Coordinates of C-alpha atoms in Angstrom, one line a residue:
X1 CA -78.9 -3.4 -26.5
X2 CA -77.6 0.2 -27.1
X3 CA -76.4 2.8 -24.6
X4 CA -79.2 5.5 -24.3
X5 CA -78.2 7.7 -21.4
X6 CA -75.3 8.6 -19.0
X7 CA -75.9 10.2 -15.6
X8 CA -73.4 11.5 -13.1
X9 CA -73.9 12.0 -9.3
X10 CA -72.0 11.9 -6.0
X11 CA -71.5 9.1 -3.6
X12 CA -70.3 9.8 0.0
X13 CA -69.1 7.7 2.9
X14 CA -67.5 8.7 6.2
X15 CA -64.3 6.9 7.2
X16 CA -63.8 5.1 10.5
X17 CA -60.5 7.0 11.1
X18 CA -58.7 9.6 9.0
X19 CA -56.8 8.1 6.1
X20 CA -53.2 9.5 6.3
X21 CA -50.3 8.9 3.9
X22 CA -47.1 10.8 2.9
X23 CA -49.2 12.6 0.3
X24 CA -52.5 13.6 2.0
X25 CA -55.0 13.2 4.9
X26 CA -58.7 12.4 4.2
X27 CA -61.6 12.3 6.6
X28 CA -64.4 11.0 4.3
X29 CA -64.9 9.7 0.8
X30 CA -66.7 11.9 -1.7
X31 CA -66.5 10.4 -5.2
X32 CA -68.3 10.6 -8.5
X33 CA -70.8 7.8 -9.4
X34 CA -71.9 7.2 -12.9
X35 CA -75.0 5.4 -14.2
X36 CA -75.2 4.1 -17.8
X37 CA -78.6 3.2 -19.2
X38 CA -79.5 1.0 -22.1
X39 CA -82.5 1.1 -24.4
X40 CA -83.9 -2.1 -22.9
X41 CA -83.8 -0.8 -19.3
X42 CA -80.6 -2.2 -17.9
X43 CA -78.4 0.1 -15.8
X44 CA -74.6 -0.1 -15.2
X45 CA -72.8 1.6 -12.4
X46 CA -69.3 2.9 -11.9
X47 CA -67.3 5.2 -9.6
X48 CA -64.4 7.6 -9.9
X49 CA -62.2 8.7 -7.0
X50 CA -60.9 12.3 -7.4
X51 CA -57.3 11.7 -6.2
X52 CA -55.7 15.0 -7.3
X53 CA -52.3 14.2 -5.8
X54 CA -52.0 11.0 -7.9
X55 CA -54.2 11.2 -11.0
X56 CA -54.6 15.0 -11.1
X57 CA -58.4 14.8 -11.1
X58 CA -61.0 16.6 -9.1
X59 CA -64.8 16.2 -8.6
X60 CA -65.4 19.0 -11.2
X61 CA -62.9 17.7 -13.7
X62 CA -64.3 14.1 -13.6
X63 CA -67.9 15.3 -13.9
X64 CA -67.0 17.5 -17.0
X65 CA -64.9 14.7 -18.6
X66 CA -67.8 12.2 -18.3
X67 CA -70.7 14.5 -19.2
X68 CA -69.2 16.6 -21.9
X69 CA -66.6 14.3 -23.5
X70 CA -67.0 10.6 -22.8
X71 CA -70.8 10.3 -22.8
X72 CA -71.2 11.7 -26.3
X73 CA -68.6 9.3 -27.6
X74 CA -70.4 6.1 -26.4
X75 CA -74.2 6.9 -26.6
X76 CA -75.9 4.8 -29.3
X77 CA -73.3 2.0 -29.3
X78 CA -74.3 -1.7 -28.7
X79 CA -73.1 -2.8 -25.2
X80 CA -71.8 -6.1 -26.6
X81 CA -69.2 -4.1 -28.6
X82 CA -67.2 -3.8 -25.4
X83 CA -63.8 -3.5 -27.2
X84 CA -65.0 -0.6 -29.3
X85 CA -66.6 1.1 -26.3
X86 CA -63.3 0.8 -24.3
X87 CA -61.4 2.2 -27.3
X88 CA -63.8 5.1 -27.5
X89 CA -63.5 5.9 -23.8
X90 CA -59.7 5.8 -23.9
X91 CA -59.3 7.8 -27.1
X92 CA -61.7 10.7 -26.5
X93 CA -59.4 12.5 -24.1
X94 CA -55.9 12.4 -22.6
X95 CA -55.2 11.2 -19.0
X96 CA -58.4 11.6 -16.9
X97 CA -58.0 7.9 -15.9
X98 CA -60.5 7.9 -13.0
X99 CA -63.2 9.4 -15.2
X100 CA -62.5 6.8 -17.8
X101 CA -62.5 4.0 -15.1
X102 CA -65.9 5.0 -13.8
X103 CA -67.4 4.7 -17.3
X104 CA -65.6 1.5 -18.1
X105 CA -66.7 -0.1 -14.9
X106 CA -70.3 0.7 -15.7
X107 CA -69.9 -0.6 -19.2
X108 CA -68.4 -3.9 -18.1
X109 CA -71.2 -4.1 -15.5
X110 CA -73.7 -3.9 -18.3
X111 CA -71.7 -6.2 -20.6
X112 CA -71.8 -9.0 -18.0
X113 CA -75.5 -8.3 -17.2
X114 CA -76.3 -8.8 -20.8
X115 CA -75.1 -12.4 -20.5
X116 CA -76.7 -12.8 -17.1
X117 CA -73.2 -13.7 -15.6
X118 CA -71.0 -12.3 -12.8
X119 CA -68.2 -10.2 -14.3
X120 CA -65.4 -12.2 -12.8
X121 CA -66.5 -15.4 -14.6
X122 CA -66.5 -13.6 -18.0
X123 CA -63.0 -12.2 -17.3
X124 CA -61.5 -15.6 -16.4
X125 CA -63.2 -16.9 -13.3
X126 CA -60.0 -18.1 -11.6
X127 CA -61.2 -18.0 -8.0
X128 CA -64.3 -17.1 -6.0
X129 CA -62.6 -15.8 -2.8
X130 CA -59.8 -13.3 -2.4
X131 CA -58.0 -12.0 0.7
X132 CA -57.3 -8.3 1.2
X133 CA -54.9 -6.4 3.4
X134 CA -56.0 -3.3 5.4
X135 CA -54.2 0.1 5.5
X136 CA -52.5 1.4 8.7
X137 CA -52.3 5.2 8.2
X138 CA -49.1 7.1 8.9
X139 CA -49.3 8.6 12.4
X140 CA -47.4 8.8 15.7
X141 CA -45.9 5.4 16.4
X142 CA -48.1 4.5 19.3
X143 CA -51.2 5.3 17.3
X144 CA -50.0 3.1 14.4
X145 CA -49.4 0.3 16.8
X146 CA -52.9 0.7 18.3
X147 CA -54.4 0.7 14.8
X148 CA -52.5 -2.4 13.9
X149 CA -53.6 -4.3 16.9
X150 CA -57.2 -3.3 16.3
X151 CA -56.9 -4.4 12.6
X152 CA -55.6 -7.8 13.7
X153 CA -58.5 -8.1 16.2
X154 CA -60.9 -7.4 13.3
X155 CA -59.6 -10.5 11.5
X156 CA -56.9 -9.0 9.2
X157 CA -53.7 -11.0 8.8
X158 CA -52.1 -8.7 6.3
X159 CA -51.3 -5.0 7.2
X160 CA -50.3 -2.3 4.7
X161 CA -48.3 0.2 6.7
X162 CA -48.1 3.7 5.4
X163 CA -44.8 5.5 5.9
X164 CA -42.7 8.1 4.1
X165 CA -43.9 11.3 5.8
X166 CA -40.9 11.5 8.2
X167 CA -38.3 9.0 6.8
X168 CA -36.1 9.2 9.9
X169 CA -38.9 7.7 12.0
X170 CA -40.0 5.0 9.6
X171 CA -37.8 2.1 10.8
X172 CA -39.0 2.7 14.4
X173 CA -42.6 2.7 13.3
X174 CA -42.4 -0.5 11.4
X175 CA -40.4 -2.4 14.0
X176 CA -42.8 -1.3 16.7
X177 CA -45.7 -2.7 14.7
X178 CA -43.9 -5.9 14.0
X179 CA -43.2 -6.4 17.7
X180 CA -46.9 -5.6 18.6
X181 CA -48.6 -7.9 16.1
X182 CA -46.0 -10.8 16.1
X183 CA -44.4 -12.8 13.4
X184 CA -47.6 -14.5 12.0
X185 CA -49.0 -11.2 10.6
X186 CA -47.8 -10.2 7.0
X187 CA -46.5 -6.6 6.8
X188 CA -46.4 -4.6 3.6
X189 CA -44.8 -1.1 3.7
X190 CA -46.0 1.7 1.5
X191 CA -43.8 4.8 1.3
X192 CA -46.1 6.6 -1.2
X193 CA -43.1 8.2 -3.0
X194 CA -41.8 9.6 0.3
X195 CA -38.2 8.6 0.2
X196 CA -35.2 9.4 -2.0
X197 CA -33.5 6.4 -3.6
X198 CA -30.6 6.5 -1.1
X199 CA -33.0 6.9 1.9
X200 CA -35.0 3.9 0.6
X201 CA -32.0 1.6 0.5
X202 CA -30.8 2.7 3.9
X203 CA -34.3 2.3 5.5
X204 CA -35.0 -1.1 3.8
X205 CA -31.6 -2.4 4.7
X206 CA -32.1 -1.5 8.3
X207 CA -35.5 -3.3 8.3
X208 CA -33.9 -6.3 6.7
X209 CA -31.0 -6.3 9.2
X210 CA -33.4 -6.0 12.2
X211 CA -35.5 -8.9 11.1
X212 CA -38.7 -6.9 10.3
X213 CA -39.7 -9.5 7.8
X214 CA -41.5 -7.2 5.3
X215 CA -43.2 -8.8 2.4
X216 CA -42.8 -5.9 0.0
X217 CA -42.0 -2.1 -0.1
X218 CA -44.4 -0.1 -2.3
X219 CA -43.4 2.9 -4.4
X220 CA -40.4 4.0 -2.3
X221 CA -39.4 7.0 -4.5
X222 CA -41.1 9.5 -6.8
X223 CA -43.2 8.0 -9.6
X224 CA -41.0 9.6 -12.3
X225 CA -37.7 8.4 -10.8
X226 CA -37.5 5.1 -12.7
X227 CA -33.7 5.1 -12.2
X228 CA -34.2 5.5 -8.5
X229 CA -36.6 2.6 -8.5
X230 CA -34.0 0.6 -10.4
X231 CA -31.3 1.5 -7.8
X232 CA -33.5 0.5 -4.8
X233 CA -34.6 -2.8 -6.5
X234 CA -31.0 -3.8 -7.3
X235 CA -29.6 -2.8 -3.8
X236 CA -32.1 -4.5 -1.5
X237 CA -33.4 -8.0 -0.9
X238 CA -37.1 -7.1 -0.2
X239 CA -39.5 -7.1 -3.1
X240 CA -40.2 -3.7 -4.6
X241 CA -43.8 -2.9 -5.8
X242 CA -44.3 -0.2 -8.4
X243 CA -47.5 1.7 -7.9
X244 CA -47.6 5.4 -9.1
X245 CA -44.9 4.5 -11.6
X246 CA -47.3 2.3 -13.6
X247 CA -50.5 3.8 -15.0
X248 CA -50.3 2.3 -18.5
X249 CA -49.2 -0.8 -20.3
X250 CA -46.3 1.1 -21.8
X251 CA -45.1 2.1 -18.3
X252 CA -45.4 -1.5 -17.2
X253 CA -43.2 -2.6 -20.0
X254 CA -40.6 0.1 -19.1
X255 CA -40.5 -0.9 -15.4
X256 CA -40.2 -4.6 -16.2
X257 CA -37.5 -4.1 -18.9
X258 CA -35.4 -1.9 -16.7
X259 CA -36.0 -4.1 -13.7
X260 CA -37.2 -1.1 -11.7
X261 CA -39.6 -3.2 -9.6
X262 CA -40.3 -6.8 -8.7
X263 CA -44.1 -6.5 -8.6
X264 CA -46.7 -4.1 -10.1
X265 CA -49.8 -2.6 -8.4
X266 CA -52.7 -2.3 -10.7
X267 CA -55.5 0.2 -9.8
X268 CA -58.5 0.8 -12.0
X269 CA -58.3 4.5 -11.2
X270 CA -54.8 4.6 -12.7
X271 CA -55.3 2.4 -15.7
X272 CA -58.6 4.0 -16.8
X273 CA -60.6 0.9 -16.2
X274 CA -60.7 -2.9 -16.7
X275 CA -59.4 -3.2 -20.3
X276 CA -56.0 -1.6 -19.6
X277 CA -55.8 -3.4 -16.3
X278 CA -56.1 -6.7 -18.2
X279 CA -53.4 -5.6 -20.6
X280 CA -51.0 -4.7 -17.8
X281 CA -51.6 -7.9 -16.0
X282 CA -51.0 -9.9 -19.2
X283 CA -47.7 -8.1 -19.8
X284 CA -46.6 -8.7 -16.3
X285 CA -47.7 -12.4 -16.3
X286 CA -45.8 -13.0 -19.6
X287 CA -42.7 -11.7 -17.9
X288 CA -43.0 -13.6 -14.6
X289 CA -44.1 -10.5 -12.6
X290 CA -46.9 -10.9 -10.1
X291 CA -49.5 -8.1 -9.7
X292 CA -51.4 -6.6 -6.8
X293 CA -54.9 -5.1 -7.3
X294 CA -55.2 -1.9 -5.3
X295 CA -57.6 1.0 -4.9
X296 CA -57.7 4.6 -4.1
X297 CA -60.2 5.8 -1.4
X298 CA -63.2 4.2 -3.1
X299 CA -66.5 2.8 -1.9
X300 CA -67.9 -0.6 -2.6
X301 CA -69.0 0.5 -6.1
X302 CA -65.6 0.6 -7.8
X303 CA -63.9 -1.8 -5.3
X304 CA -66.5 -4.4 -6.4
X305 CA -65.3 -4.1 -10.0
X306 CA -61.7 -4.4 -8.8
X307 CA -62.5 -7.5 -6.8
X308 CA -64.1 -9.1 -9.9
X309 CA -60.9 -8.4 -11.8
X310 CA -58.7 -9.9 -9.1
X311 CA -60.9 -13.0 -8.7
X312 CA -60.7 -13.6 -12.5
X313 CA -56.9 -13.5 -12.8
X314 CA -54.4 -16.0 -11.5
X315 CA -51.5 -13.5 -11.7
X316 CA -53.1 -11.1 -9.3
X317 CA -51.6 -12.7 -6.2
X318 CA -51.9 -9.7 -3.8
X319 CA -55.1 -7.7 -2.9
X320 CA -55.3 -4.2 -1.4
X321 CA -59.1 -3.6 -1.6
X322 CA -59.8 -2.2 1.8
X323 CA -61.8 0.8 0.8
X324 CA -65.2 -0.6 2.1
X325 CA -63.4 -1.8 5.3
X326 CA -62.2 1.8 6.0
X327 CA -65.8 3.2 5.7
X328 CA -68.1 3.5 8.7
X329 CA -71.1 2.8 6.5
X330 CA -71.8 1.1 3.2
X331 CA -73.5 3.4 0.6
X332 CA -74.8 0.5 -1.6
X333 CA -76.1 -3.0 -1.1
X334 CA -75.1 -6.1 -3.1
X335 CA -71.9 -6.9 -4.8
X336 CA -69.1 -9.2 -3.5
X337 CA -69.4 -10.1 0.2
X338 CA -66.8 -8.3 2.4
X339 CA -66.2 -10.3 5.6
X340 CA -63.1 -9.1 7.4
X341 CA -60.1 -9.9 5.2
X342 CA -62.1 -12.1 2.8
X343 CA -64.0 -10.9 -0.3
X344 CA -66.3 -13.5 -1.8
X345 CA -67.8 -13.3 -5.2
X346 CA -71.5 -14.0 -5.8
X347 CA -73.4 -15.3 -8.8
X348 CA -75.2 -12.0 -9.3
X349 CA -74.9 -10.6 -12.8
X350 CA -72.4 -7.9 -13.6
X351 CA -70.6 -6.6 -10.5
X352 CA -73.7 -7.5 -8.5
X353 CA -74.7 -4.2 -6.9
X354 CA -78.4 -3.3 -6.3
X355 CA -78.5 -0.2 -8.4
X356 CA -82.3 0.2 -8.4
X357 CA -82.5 0.1 -4.6
X358 CA -79.7 2.7 -4.4
X359 CA -81.5 5.0 -6.9
X360 CA -84.8 4.7 -5.0
X361 CA -83.4 6.0 -1.7

């Protein structure tokens, strides 16, 4: 079963409310979708999110990378040579991790379909149901409180609170949310690189002293400031989660060796797909470091692949796959079942999406 053709298109989905972080504000999802065809008629699907403030990629750059560079490197190769295909995708150009991820997701979709099995079972099959948090965008405090209460009413017990835009107001925001939702709700705080190391220690210490009961703080300082991450991790009690600081297995090793974080957030759009995500998780697990699976602003297409990865791996103990929950409509049918905070795997082959129905629209 050889790869015969690669096609690229667009997938769009409006958001229920604008997505706001310390880095950007987004009103709707507009991503690249890739279809990979085999000579016996199977189709694999993948998605790339053009997150220029994190990966440096745009719609145009992703399309060019896939059509002009990656596709020629994989056409004609047998789909069961998945390791070779992953190596080809990774080696044919530098960076461009979201473009690589879209192609790898489609390849792994095909690989699992070849064996008529759901992807999560071939990757390890550890569990069938995972629980995701939901993002609370950075905003005025009363709006964040309102959004948090609404999320809890929708059935979410874990909230990921975005901060870092105005550091002086972050303690007030988080404490107001904690008061509004009560002690039973788990709060995660994501600064999106918005603090300096000293600001981070001051803010986290205040939250600790005031009993905010925060599960973790994600990427408190700039991605390149590993010494700053080290300083924050060693001077606070709350677990520190590395996100933008870890794209590659090599960076995971550096963060772990320098004790610059307690936890690692894996995103397929950062790693370049599933193969490197597996490597990072294995490195972390060998060193006693738990991982989160996260996503950019993605639709159900690539989030489904991330869900399969999370369900397969015991060491992925935290899930931040709220992309479909943030959308006001679902662009594709099939795949894992998203019901509030729970994501349930099915027995459908591959990542389980109904590609033919999507293409026929």
